[in-house]
PDB file of C-alpha atoms in Angstrom:
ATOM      1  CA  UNK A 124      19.320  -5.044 -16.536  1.00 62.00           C
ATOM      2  CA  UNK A 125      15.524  -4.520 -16.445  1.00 71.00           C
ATOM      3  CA  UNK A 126      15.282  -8.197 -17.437  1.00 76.00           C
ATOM      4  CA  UNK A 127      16.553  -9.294 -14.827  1.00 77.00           C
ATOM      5  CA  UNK A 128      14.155  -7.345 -12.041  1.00 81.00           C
ATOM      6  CA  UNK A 129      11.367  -9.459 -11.064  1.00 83.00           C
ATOM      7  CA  UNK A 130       7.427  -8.067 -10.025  1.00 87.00           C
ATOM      8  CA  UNK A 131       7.611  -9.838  -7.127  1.00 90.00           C
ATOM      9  CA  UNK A 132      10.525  -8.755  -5.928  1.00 91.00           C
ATOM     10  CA  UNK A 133       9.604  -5.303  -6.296  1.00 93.00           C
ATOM     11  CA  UNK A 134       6.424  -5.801  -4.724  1.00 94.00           C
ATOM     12  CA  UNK A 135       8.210  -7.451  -1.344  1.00 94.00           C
ATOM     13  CA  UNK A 136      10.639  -3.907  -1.590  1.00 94.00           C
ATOM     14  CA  UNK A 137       7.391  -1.873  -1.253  1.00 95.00           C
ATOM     15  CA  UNK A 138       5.876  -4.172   1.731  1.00 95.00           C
ATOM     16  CA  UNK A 139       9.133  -4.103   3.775  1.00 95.00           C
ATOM     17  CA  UNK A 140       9.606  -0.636   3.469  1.00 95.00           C
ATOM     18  CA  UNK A 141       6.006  -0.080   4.519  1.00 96.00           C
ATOM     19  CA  UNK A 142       6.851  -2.208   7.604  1.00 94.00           C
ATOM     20  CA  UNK A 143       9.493   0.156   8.593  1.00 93.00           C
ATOM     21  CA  UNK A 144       7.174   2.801   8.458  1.00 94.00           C
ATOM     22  CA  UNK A 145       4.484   1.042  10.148  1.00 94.00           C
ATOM     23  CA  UNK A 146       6.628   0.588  12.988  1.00 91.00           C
ATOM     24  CA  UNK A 147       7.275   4.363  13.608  1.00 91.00           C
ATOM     25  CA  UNK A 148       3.783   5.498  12.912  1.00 91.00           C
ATOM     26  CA  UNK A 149       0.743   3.797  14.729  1.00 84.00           C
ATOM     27  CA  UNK A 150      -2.667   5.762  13.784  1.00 88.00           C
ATOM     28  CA  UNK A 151      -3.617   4.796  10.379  1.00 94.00           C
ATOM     29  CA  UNK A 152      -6.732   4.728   7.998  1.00 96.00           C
ATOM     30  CA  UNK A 153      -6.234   2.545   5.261  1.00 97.00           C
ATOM     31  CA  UNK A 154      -7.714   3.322   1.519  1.00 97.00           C
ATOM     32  CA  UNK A 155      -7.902   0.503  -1.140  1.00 96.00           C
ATOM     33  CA  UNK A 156      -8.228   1.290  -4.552  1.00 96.00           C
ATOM     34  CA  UNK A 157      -6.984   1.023  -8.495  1.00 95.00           C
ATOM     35  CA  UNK A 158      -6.047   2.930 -11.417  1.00 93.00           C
ATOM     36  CA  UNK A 159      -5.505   2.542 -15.223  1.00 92.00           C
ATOM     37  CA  UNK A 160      -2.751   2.614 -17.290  1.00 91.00           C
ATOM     38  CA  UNK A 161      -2.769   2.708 -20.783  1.00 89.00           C
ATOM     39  CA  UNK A 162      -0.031   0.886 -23.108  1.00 88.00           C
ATOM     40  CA  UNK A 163       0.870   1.043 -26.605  1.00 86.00           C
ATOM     41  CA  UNK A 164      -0.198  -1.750 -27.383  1.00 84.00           C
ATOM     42  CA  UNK A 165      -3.362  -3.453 -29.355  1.00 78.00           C
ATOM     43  CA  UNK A 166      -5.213  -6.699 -28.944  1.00 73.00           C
ATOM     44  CA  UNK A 167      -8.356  -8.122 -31.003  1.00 73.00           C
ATOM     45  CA  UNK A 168     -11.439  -7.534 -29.025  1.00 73.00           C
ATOM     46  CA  UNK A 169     -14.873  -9.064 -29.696  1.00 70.00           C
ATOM     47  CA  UNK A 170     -17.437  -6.408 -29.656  1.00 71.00           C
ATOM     48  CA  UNK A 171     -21.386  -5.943 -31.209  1.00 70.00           C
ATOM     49  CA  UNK A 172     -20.210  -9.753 -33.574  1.00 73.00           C
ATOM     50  CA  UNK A 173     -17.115  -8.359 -34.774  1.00 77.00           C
ATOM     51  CA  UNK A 174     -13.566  -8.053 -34.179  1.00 76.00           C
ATOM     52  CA  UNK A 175     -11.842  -4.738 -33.471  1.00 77.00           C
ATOM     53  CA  UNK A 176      -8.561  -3.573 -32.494  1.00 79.00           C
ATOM     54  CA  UNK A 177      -8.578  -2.090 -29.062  1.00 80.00           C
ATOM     55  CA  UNK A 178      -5.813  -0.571 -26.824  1.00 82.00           C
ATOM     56  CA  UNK A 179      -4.601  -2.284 -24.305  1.00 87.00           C
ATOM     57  CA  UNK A 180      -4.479  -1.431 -20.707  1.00 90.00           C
ATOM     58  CA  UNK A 181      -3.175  -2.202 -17.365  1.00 92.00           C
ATOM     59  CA  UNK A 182      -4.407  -1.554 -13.719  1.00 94.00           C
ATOM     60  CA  UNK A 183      -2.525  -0.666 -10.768  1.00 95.00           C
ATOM     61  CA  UNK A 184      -4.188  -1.782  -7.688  1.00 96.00           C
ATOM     62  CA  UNK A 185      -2.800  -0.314  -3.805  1.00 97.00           C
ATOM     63  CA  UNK A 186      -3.800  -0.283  -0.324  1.00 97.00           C
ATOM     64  CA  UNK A 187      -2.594   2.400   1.342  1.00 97.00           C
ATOM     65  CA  UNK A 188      -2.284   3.627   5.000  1.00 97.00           C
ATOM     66  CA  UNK A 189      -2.416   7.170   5.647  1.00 97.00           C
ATOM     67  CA  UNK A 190      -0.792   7.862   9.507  1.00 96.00           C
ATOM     68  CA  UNK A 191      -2.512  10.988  10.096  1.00 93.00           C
ATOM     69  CA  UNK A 192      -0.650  12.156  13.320  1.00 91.00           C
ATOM     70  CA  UNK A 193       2.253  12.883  11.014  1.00 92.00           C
ATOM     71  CA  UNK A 194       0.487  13.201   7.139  1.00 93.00           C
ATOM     72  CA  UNK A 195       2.275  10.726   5.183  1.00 95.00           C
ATOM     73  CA  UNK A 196       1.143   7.845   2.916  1.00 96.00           C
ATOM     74  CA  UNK A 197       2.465   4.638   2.743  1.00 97.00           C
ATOM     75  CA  UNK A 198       1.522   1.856   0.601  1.00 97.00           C
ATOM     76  CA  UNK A 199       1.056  -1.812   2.257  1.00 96.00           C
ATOM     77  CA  UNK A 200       0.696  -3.836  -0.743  1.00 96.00           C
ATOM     78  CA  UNK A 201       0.506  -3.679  -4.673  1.00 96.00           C
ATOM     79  CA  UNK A 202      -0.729  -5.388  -7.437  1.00 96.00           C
ATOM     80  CA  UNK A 203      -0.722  -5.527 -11.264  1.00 95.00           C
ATOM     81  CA  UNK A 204      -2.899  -6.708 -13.293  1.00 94.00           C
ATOM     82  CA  UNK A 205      -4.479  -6.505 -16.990  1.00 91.00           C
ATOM     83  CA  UNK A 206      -7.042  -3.848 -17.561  1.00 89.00           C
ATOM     84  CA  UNK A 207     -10.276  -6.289 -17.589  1.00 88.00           C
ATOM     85  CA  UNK A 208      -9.458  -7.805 -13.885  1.00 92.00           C
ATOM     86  CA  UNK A 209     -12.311  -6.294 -11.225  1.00 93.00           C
ATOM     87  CA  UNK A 210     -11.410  -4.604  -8.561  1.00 94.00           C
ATOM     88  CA  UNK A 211     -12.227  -7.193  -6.124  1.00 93.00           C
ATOM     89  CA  UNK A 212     -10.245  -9.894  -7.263  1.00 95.00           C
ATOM     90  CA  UNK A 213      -6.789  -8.727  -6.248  1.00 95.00           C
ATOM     91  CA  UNK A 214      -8.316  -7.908  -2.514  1.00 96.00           C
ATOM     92  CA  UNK A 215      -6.996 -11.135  -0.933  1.00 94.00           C
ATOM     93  CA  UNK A 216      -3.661 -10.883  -2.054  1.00 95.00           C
ATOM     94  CA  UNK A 217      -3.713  -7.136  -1.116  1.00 96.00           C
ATOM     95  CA  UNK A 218      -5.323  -7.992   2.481  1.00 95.00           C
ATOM     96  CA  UNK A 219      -2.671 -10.778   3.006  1.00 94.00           C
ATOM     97  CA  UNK A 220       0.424  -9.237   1.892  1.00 93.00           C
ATOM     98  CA  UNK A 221      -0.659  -5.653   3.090  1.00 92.00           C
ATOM     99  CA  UNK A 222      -0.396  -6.973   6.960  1.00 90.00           C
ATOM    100  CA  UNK A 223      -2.604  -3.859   8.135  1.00 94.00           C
ATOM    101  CA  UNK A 224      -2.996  -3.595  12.022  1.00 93.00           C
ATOM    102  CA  UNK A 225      -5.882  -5.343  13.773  1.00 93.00           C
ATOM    103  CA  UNK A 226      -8.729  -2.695  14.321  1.00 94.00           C
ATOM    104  CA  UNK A 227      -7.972  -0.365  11.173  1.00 96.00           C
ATOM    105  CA  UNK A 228     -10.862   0.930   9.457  1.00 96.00           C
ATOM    106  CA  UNK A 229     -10.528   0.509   5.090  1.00 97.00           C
ATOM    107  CA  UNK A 230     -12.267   2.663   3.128  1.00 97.00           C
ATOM    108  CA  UNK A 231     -13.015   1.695  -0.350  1.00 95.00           C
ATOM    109  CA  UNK A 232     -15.578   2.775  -2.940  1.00 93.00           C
ATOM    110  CA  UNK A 233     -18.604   0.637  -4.391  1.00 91.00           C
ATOM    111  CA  UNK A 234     -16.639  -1.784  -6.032  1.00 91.00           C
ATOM    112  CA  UNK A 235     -15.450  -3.765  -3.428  1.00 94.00           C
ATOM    113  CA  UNK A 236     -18.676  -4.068  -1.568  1.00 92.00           C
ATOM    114  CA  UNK A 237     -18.763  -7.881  -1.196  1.00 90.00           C
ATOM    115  CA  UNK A 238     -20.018 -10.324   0.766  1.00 91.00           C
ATOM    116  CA  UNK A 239     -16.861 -12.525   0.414  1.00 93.00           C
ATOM    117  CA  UNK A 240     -14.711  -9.314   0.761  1.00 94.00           C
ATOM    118  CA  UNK A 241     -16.657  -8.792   4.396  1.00 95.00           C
ATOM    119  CA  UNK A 242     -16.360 -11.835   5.706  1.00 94.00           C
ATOM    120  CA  UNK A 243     -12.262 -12.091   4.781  1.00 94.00           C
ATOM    121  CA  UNK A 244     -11.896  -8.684   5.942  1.00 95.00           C
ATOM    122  CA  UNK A 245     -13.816  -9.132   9.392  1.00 96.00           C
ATOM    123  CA  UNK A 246     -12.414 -12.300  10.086  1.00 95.00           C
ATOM    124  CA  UNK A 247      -8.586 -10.213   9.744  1.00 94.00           C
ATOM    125  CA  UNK A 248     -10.190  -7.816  12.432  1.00 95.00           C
ATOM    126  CA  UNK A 249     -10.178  -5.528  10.029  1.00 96.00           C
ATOM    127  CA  UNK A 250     -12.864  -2.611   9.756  1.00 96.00           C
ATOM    128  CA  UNK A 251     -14.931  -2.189   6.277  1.00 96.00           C
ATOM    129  CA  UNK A 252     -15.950   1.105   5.439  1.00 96.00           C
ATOM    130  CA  UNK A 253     -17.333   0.637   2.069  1.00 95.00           C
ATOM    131  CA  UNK A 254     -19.827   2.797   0.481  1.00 92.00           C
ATOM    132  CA  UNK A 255     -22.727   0.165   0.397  1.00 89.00           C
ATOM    133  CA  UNK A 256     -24.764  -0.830  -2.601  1.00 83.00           C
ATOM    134  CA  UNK A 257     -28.579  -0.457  -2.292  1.00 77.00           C
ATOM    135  CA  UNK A 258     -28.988  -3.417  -4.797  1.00 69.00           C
ATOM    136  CA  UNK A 259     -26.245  -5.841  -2.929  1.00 67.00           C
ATOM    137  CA  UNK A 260     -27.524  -9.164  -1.759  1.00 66.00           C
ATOM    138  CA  UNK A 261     -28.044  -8.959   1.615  1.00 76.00           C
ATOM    139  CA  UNK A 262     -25.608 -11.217   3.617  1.00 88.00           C
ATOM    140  CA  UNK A 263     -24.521 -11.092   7.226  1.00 91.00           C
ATOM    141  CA  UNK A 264     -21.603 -10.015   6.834  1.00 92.00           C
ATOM    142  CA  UNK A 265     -22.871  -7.254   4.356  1.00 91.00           C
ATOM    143  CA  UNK A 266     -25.326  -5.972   7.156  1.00 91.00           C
ATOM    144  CA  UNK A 267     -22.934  -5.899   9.236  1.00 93.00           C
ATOM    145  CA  UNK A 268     -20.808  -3.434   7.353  1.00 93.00           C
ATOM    146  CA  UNK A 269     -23.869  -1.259   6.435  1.00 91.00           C
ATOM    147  CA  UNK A 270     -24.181  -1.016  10.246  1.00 91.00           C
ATOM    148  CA  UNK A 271     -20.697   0.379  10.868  1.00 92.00           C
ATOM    149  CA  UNK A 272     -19.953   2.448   8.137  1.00 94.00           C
ATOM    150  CA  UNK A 273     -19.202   5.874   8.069  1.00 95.00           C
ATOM    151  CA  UNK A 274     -19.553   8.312   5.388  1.00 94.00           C
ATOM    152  CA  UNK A 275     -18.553  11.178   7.126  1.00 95.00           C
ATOM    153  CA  UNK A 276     -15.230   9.354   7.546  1.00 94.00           C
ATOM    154  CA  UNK A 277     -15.234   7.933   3.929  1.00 92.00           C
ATOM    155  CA  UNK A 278     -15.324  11.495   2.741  1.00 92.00           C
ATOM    156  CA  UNK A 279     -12.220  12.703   4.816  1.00 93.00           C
ATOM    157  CA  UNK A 280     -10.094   9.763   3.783  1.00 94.00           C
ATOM    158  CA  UNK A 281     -10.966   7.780   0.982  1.00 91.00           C
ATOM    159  CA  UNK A 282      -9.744  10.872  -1.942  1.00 90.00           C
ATOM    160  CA  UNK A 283      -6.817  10.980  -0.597  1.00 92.00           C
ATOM    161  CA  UNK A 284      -5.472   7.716  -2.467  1.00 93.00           C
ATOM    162  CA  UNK A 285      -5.946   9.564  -5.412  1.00 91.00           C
ATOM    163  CA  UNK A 286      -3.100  12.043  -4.200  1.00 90.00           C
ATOM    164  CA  UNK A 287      -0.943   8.474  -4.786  1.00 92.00           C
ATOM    165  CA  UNK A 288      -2.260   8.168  -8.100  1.00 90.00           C
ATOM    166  CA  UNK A 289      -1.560  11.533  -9.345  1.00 89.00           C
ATOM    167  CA  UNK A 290       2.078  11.843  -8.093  1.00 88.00           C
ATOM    168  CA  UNK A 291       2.860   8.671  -9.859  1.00 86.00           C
ATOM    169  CA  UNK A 292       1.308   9.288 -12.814  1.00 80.00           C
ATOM    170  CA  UNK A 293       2.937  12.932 -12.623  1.00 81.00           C
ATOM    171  CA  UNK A 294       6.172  11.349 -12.593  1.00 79.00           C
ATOM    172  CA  UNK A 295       6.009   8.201 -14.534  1.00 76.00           C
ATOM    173  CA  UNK A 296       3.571   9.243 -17.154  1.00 77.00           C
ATOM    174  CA  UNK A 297       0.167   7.296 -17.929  1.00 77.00           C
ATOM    175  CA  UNK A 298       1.544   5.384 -19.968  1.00 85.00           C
ATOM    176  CA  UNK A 299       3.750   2.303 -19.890  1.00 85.00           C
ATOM    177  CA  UNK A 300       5.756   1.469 -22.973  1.00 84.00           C
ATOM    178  CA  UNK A 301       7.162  -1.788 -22.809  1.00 87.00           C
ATOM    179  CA  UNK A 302       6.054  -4.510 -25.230  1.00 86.00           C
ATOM    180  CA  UNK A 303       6.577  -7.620 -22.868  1.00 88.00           C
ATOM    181  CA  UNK A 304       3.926  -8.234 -20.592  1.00 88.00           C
ATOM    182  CA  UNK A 305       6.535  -8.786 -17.716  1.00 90.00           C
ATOM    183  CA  UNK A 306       8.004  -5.576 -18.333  1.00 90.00           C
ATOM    184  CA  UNK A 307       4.671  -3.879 -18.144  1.00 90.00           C
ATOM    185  CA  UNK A 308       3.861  -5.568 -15.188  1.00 92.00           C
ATOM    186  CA  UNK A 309       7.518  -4.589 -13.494  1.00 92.00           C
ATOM    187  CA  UNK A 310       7.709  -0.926 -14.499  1.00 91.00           C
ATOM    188  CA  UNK A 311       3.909  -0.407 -12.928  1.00 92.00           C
ATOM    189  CA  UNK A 312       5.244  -2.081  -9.796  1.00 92.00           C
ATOM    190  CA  UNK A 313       8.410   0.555  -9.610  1.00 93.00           C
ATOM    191  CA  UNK A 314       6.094   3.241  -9.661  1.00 92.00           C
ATOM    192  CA  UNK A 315       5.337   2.454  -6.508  1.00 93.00           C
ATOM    193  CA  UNK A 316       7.817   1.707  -5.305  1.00 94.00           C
ATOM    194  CA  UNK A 317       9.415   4.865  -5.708  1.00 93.00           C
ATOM    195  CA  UNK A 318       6.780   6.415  -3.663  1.00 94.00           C
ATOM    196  CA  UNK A 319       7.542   4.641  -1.000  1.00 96.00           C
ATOM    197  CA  UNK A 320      11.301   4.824  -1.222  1.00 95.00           C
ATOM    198  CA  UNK A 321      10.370   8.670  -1.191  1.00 95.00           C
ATOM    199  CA  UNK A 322       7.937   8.271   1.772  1.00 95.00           C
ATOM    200  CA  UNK A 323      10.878   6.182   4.016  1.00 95.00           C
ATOM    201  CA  UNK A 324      12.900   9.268   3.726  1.00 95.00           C
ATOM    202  CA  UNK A 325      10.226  11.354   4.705  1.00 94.00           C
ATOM    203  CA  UNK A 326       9.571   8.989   7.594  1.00 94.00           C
ATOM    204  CA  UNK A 327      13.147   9.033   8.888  1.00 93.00           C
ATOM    205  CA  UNK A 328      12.715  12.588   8.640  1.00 93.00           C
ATOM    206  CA  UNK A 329       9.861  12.912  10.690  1.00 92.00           C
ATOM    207  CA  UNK A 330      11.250  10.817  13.426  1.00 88.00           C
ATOM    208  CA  UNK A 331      14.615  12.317  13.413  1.00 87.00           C
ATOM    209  CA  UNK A 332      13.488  15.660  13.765  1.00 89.00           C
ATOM    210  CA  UNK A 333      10.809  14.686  16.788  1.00 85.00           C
ATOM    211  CA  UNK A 334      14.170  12.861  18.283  1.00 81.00           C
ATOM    212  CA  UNK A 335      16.500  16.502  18.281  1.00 82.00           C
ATOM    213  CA  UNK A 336      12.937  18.444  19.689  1.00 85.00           C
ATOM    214  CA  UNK A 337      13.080  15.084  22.633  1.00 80.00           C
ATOM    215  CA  UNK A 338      16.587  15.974  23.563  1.00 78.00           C
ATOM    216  CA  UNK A 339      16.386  20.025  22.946  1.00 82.00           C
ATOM    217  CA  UNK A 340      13.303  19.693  25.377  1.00 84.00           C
ATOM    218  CA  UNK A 341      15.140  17.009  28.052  1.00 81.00           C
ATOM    219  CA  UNK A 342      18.780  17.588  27.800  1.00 79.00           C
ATOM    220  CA  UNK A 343      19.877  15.210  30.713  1.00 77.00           C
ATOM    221  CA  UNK A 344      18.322  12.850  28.641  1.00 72.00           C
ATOM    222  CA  UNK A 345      21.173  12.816  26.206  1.00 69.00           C
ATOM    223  CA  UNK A 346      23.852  10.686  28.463  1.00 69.00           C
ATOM    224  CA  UNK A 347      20.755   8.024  29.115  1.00 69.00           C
ATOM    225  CA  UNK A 348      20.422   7.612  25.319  1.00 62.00           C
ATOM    226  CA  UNK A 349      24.752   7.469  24.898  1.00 62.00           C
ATOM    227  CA  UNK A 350      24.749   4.630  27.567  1.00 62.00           C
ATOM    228  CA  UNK A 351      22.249   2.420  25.537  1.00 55.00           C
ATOM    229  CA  UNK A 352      23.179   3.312  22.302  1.00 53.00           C
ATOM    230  CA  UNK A 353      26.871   2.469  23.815  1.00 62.00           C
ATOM    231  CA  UNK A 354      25.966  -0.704  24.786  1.00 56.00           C
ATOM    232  CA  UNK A 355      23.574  -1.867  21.594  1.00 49.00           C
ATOM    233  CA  UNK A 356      26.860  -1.398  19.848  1.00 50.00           C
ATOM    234  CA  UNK A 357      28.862  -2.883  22.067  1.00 54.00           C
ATOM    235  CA  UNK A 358      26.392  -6.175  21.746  1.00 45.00           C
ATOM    236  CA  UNK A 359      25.816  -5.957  18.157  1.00 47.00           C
ATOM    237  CA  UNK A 360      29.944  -5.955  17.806  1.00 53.00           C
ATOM    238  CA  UNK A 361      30.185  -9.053  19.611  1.00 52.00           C
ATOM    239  CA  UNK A 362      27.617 -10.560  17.576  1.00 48.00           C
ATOM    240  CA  UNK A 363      29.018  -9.625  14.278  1.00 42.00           C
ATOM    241  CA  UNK A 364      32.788 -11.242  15.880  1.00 52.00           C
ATOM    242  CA  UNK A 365      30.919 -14.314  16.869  1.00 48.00           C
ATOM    243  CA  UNK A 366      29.389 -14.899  13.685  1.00 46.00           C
ATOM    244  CA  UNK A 367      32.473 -14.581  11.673  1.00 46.00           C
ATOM    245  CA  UNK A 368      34.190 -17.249  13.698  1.00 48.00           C
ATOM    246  CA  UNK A 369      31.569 -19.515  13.016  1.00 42.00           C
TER     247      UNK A 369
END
C-alpha cells in the first residue's frame, strides 16, 4: 500500500490541515528552516580526484507558524529534497504553497539571506527577519531587511522549529530506510504530517474547551447558539436532498 501514496499528496494533507488551523488561530510568527536525514544508502562521490563511497542523505525542509496566543505549531508547507539541495532553493515553493497571512514576520537563519528571497518575500507582504550576512551583496531589498530585523525577536522564535525537528525525529527515527527514492521522499513527508494530524487535535481541543468556558461564562447564550446551529442543519439538509436529486 505504501506504493501507492504519493509525496504530493501528502504534502497537500499537511497544507489543508494547516488551513484549518489557520482559521482558528490568527497571531502567528512563522520559522523556516531544514533538517537532515540520513539513509542507508551509498552513492559514488568525487572528492580530493578520487571516487569514494559516501552515505546518502535527505533534507526535510518546513515553514512553520507558531500561534502564540494558544502555543501550538503548525506547519504551512513541506518539502523533500536530496541532501546537497541549499536551503534557499525550496523557499518559493514553501512561500507559495505555505499561504502565510499578509503582515507575518519569518524568521530564518543565515542561509536564506537573499536578495531574490527578499524581494519574493516582500512582494507576498511578507516580513523577513533573517539574521543578515555582513559579507551579502548589498541590494535594496537586502537593506531593506537589515533595516527591519529584529534579533531580539529572532531569539524568542526562531529555536523553536527545532522543537518540530526533535519530536519527529523522536518518533520516526533519523533515519529513513527505504531503498526507492520515492519512498524516501514519501516517508519524510509523513513525518510531518503526523505532526500536524497531532496538532489538529490539539487545535480542536483548544477551541472546544474556550467554547464550554464561552457558555459556562454566558449561559443565555446557549439557546442563541441552538437556534443557528438548528438552522445550519436545517440548510445543509436541504442541500444534501437537493443534490441527490440532481
Amino acid at each position: 500500500w505504501f506504493e501507492k501514496l504519493d509525496e504530493a499528496w501528502v504534502e497537500k494533507a499537511v497544507r489543508m490541515l494547516h488551513e484549518k488551523i489557520q482559521s482558528m488561530f490568527y497571531k502567528g510568527e512563522a520559522i523556516i528552516d531544514s533538517t537532515k536525514i540520513t539513509t542507508t544508502q551509498y552513492h559514488e562521490t568525487f572528492q580530493v580526484g578520487e571516487m569514494i563511497l559516501e552515505l546518502l542523505t535527505m533534507k526535510l525542509h518546513l515553514l512553520v507558524v507558531y500561534f502564540w496566543t494558544v502555543g501550538i505549531i503548525s506547519i504551512a508547507s513541506v518539502f523533500v529534497s536530496h541532501g546537497d539541495l541549499h536551503d534557499t532553493q525550496p523557499v518559493p515553493e514553501l512561500l507559495g504553497k505555505g499561504k502565510l497571512r499578509k503582515g507575518t514576520r519569518l524568521h530564518g537563519d543565515k542561509a536564506y539571506n537573499s536578495e531574490e528571497l527578499y524581494e519574493e518575500m516582500f512582494e507576498k507582504e511578507i516580513r523577513p527577519n533573517i539574521v543578515p550576512k555582513s559579507n551579502t551583496k548589498r541590494g535594496f531589498w537586502t537593506k531593506k531587511a537589515k533595516k527591519q530585523y529584529d534579533n531580539e525577536a529572532r531569539k524568542k522564535f526562531r529555536g523553536l522549529i527545532e522543537g518540530v525537528f526533535g519530536g519527529l525525529t523522536t518518533e520516526n527515527g533519523t533515519v529513513t530506510r527505504f531503498r526507492k527514492d520515492r519512498n524516501r521522499k514519501t516517508h519524510m513527508a509523513l513525518m510531518a504530517l503526523s505532526h500536524e494530524i497531532r496538532t489538529y487535535f490539539r487545535a480542536i481541543a483548544i477551541k472546544a474547551i474556550a467554547l464550554i468556558r464561552y457558555f459556562r461564562n454566558n449561559p443565555s447564550q446557549i439557546k442563541t447558539f441552538l437556534y443557528v446551529f438548528r438552522d445550519f442543519k436545517g440548510i445543509l439538509e436541504k442541500g444534501v436532498s437537493r443534490g441527490n436529486e440532481l
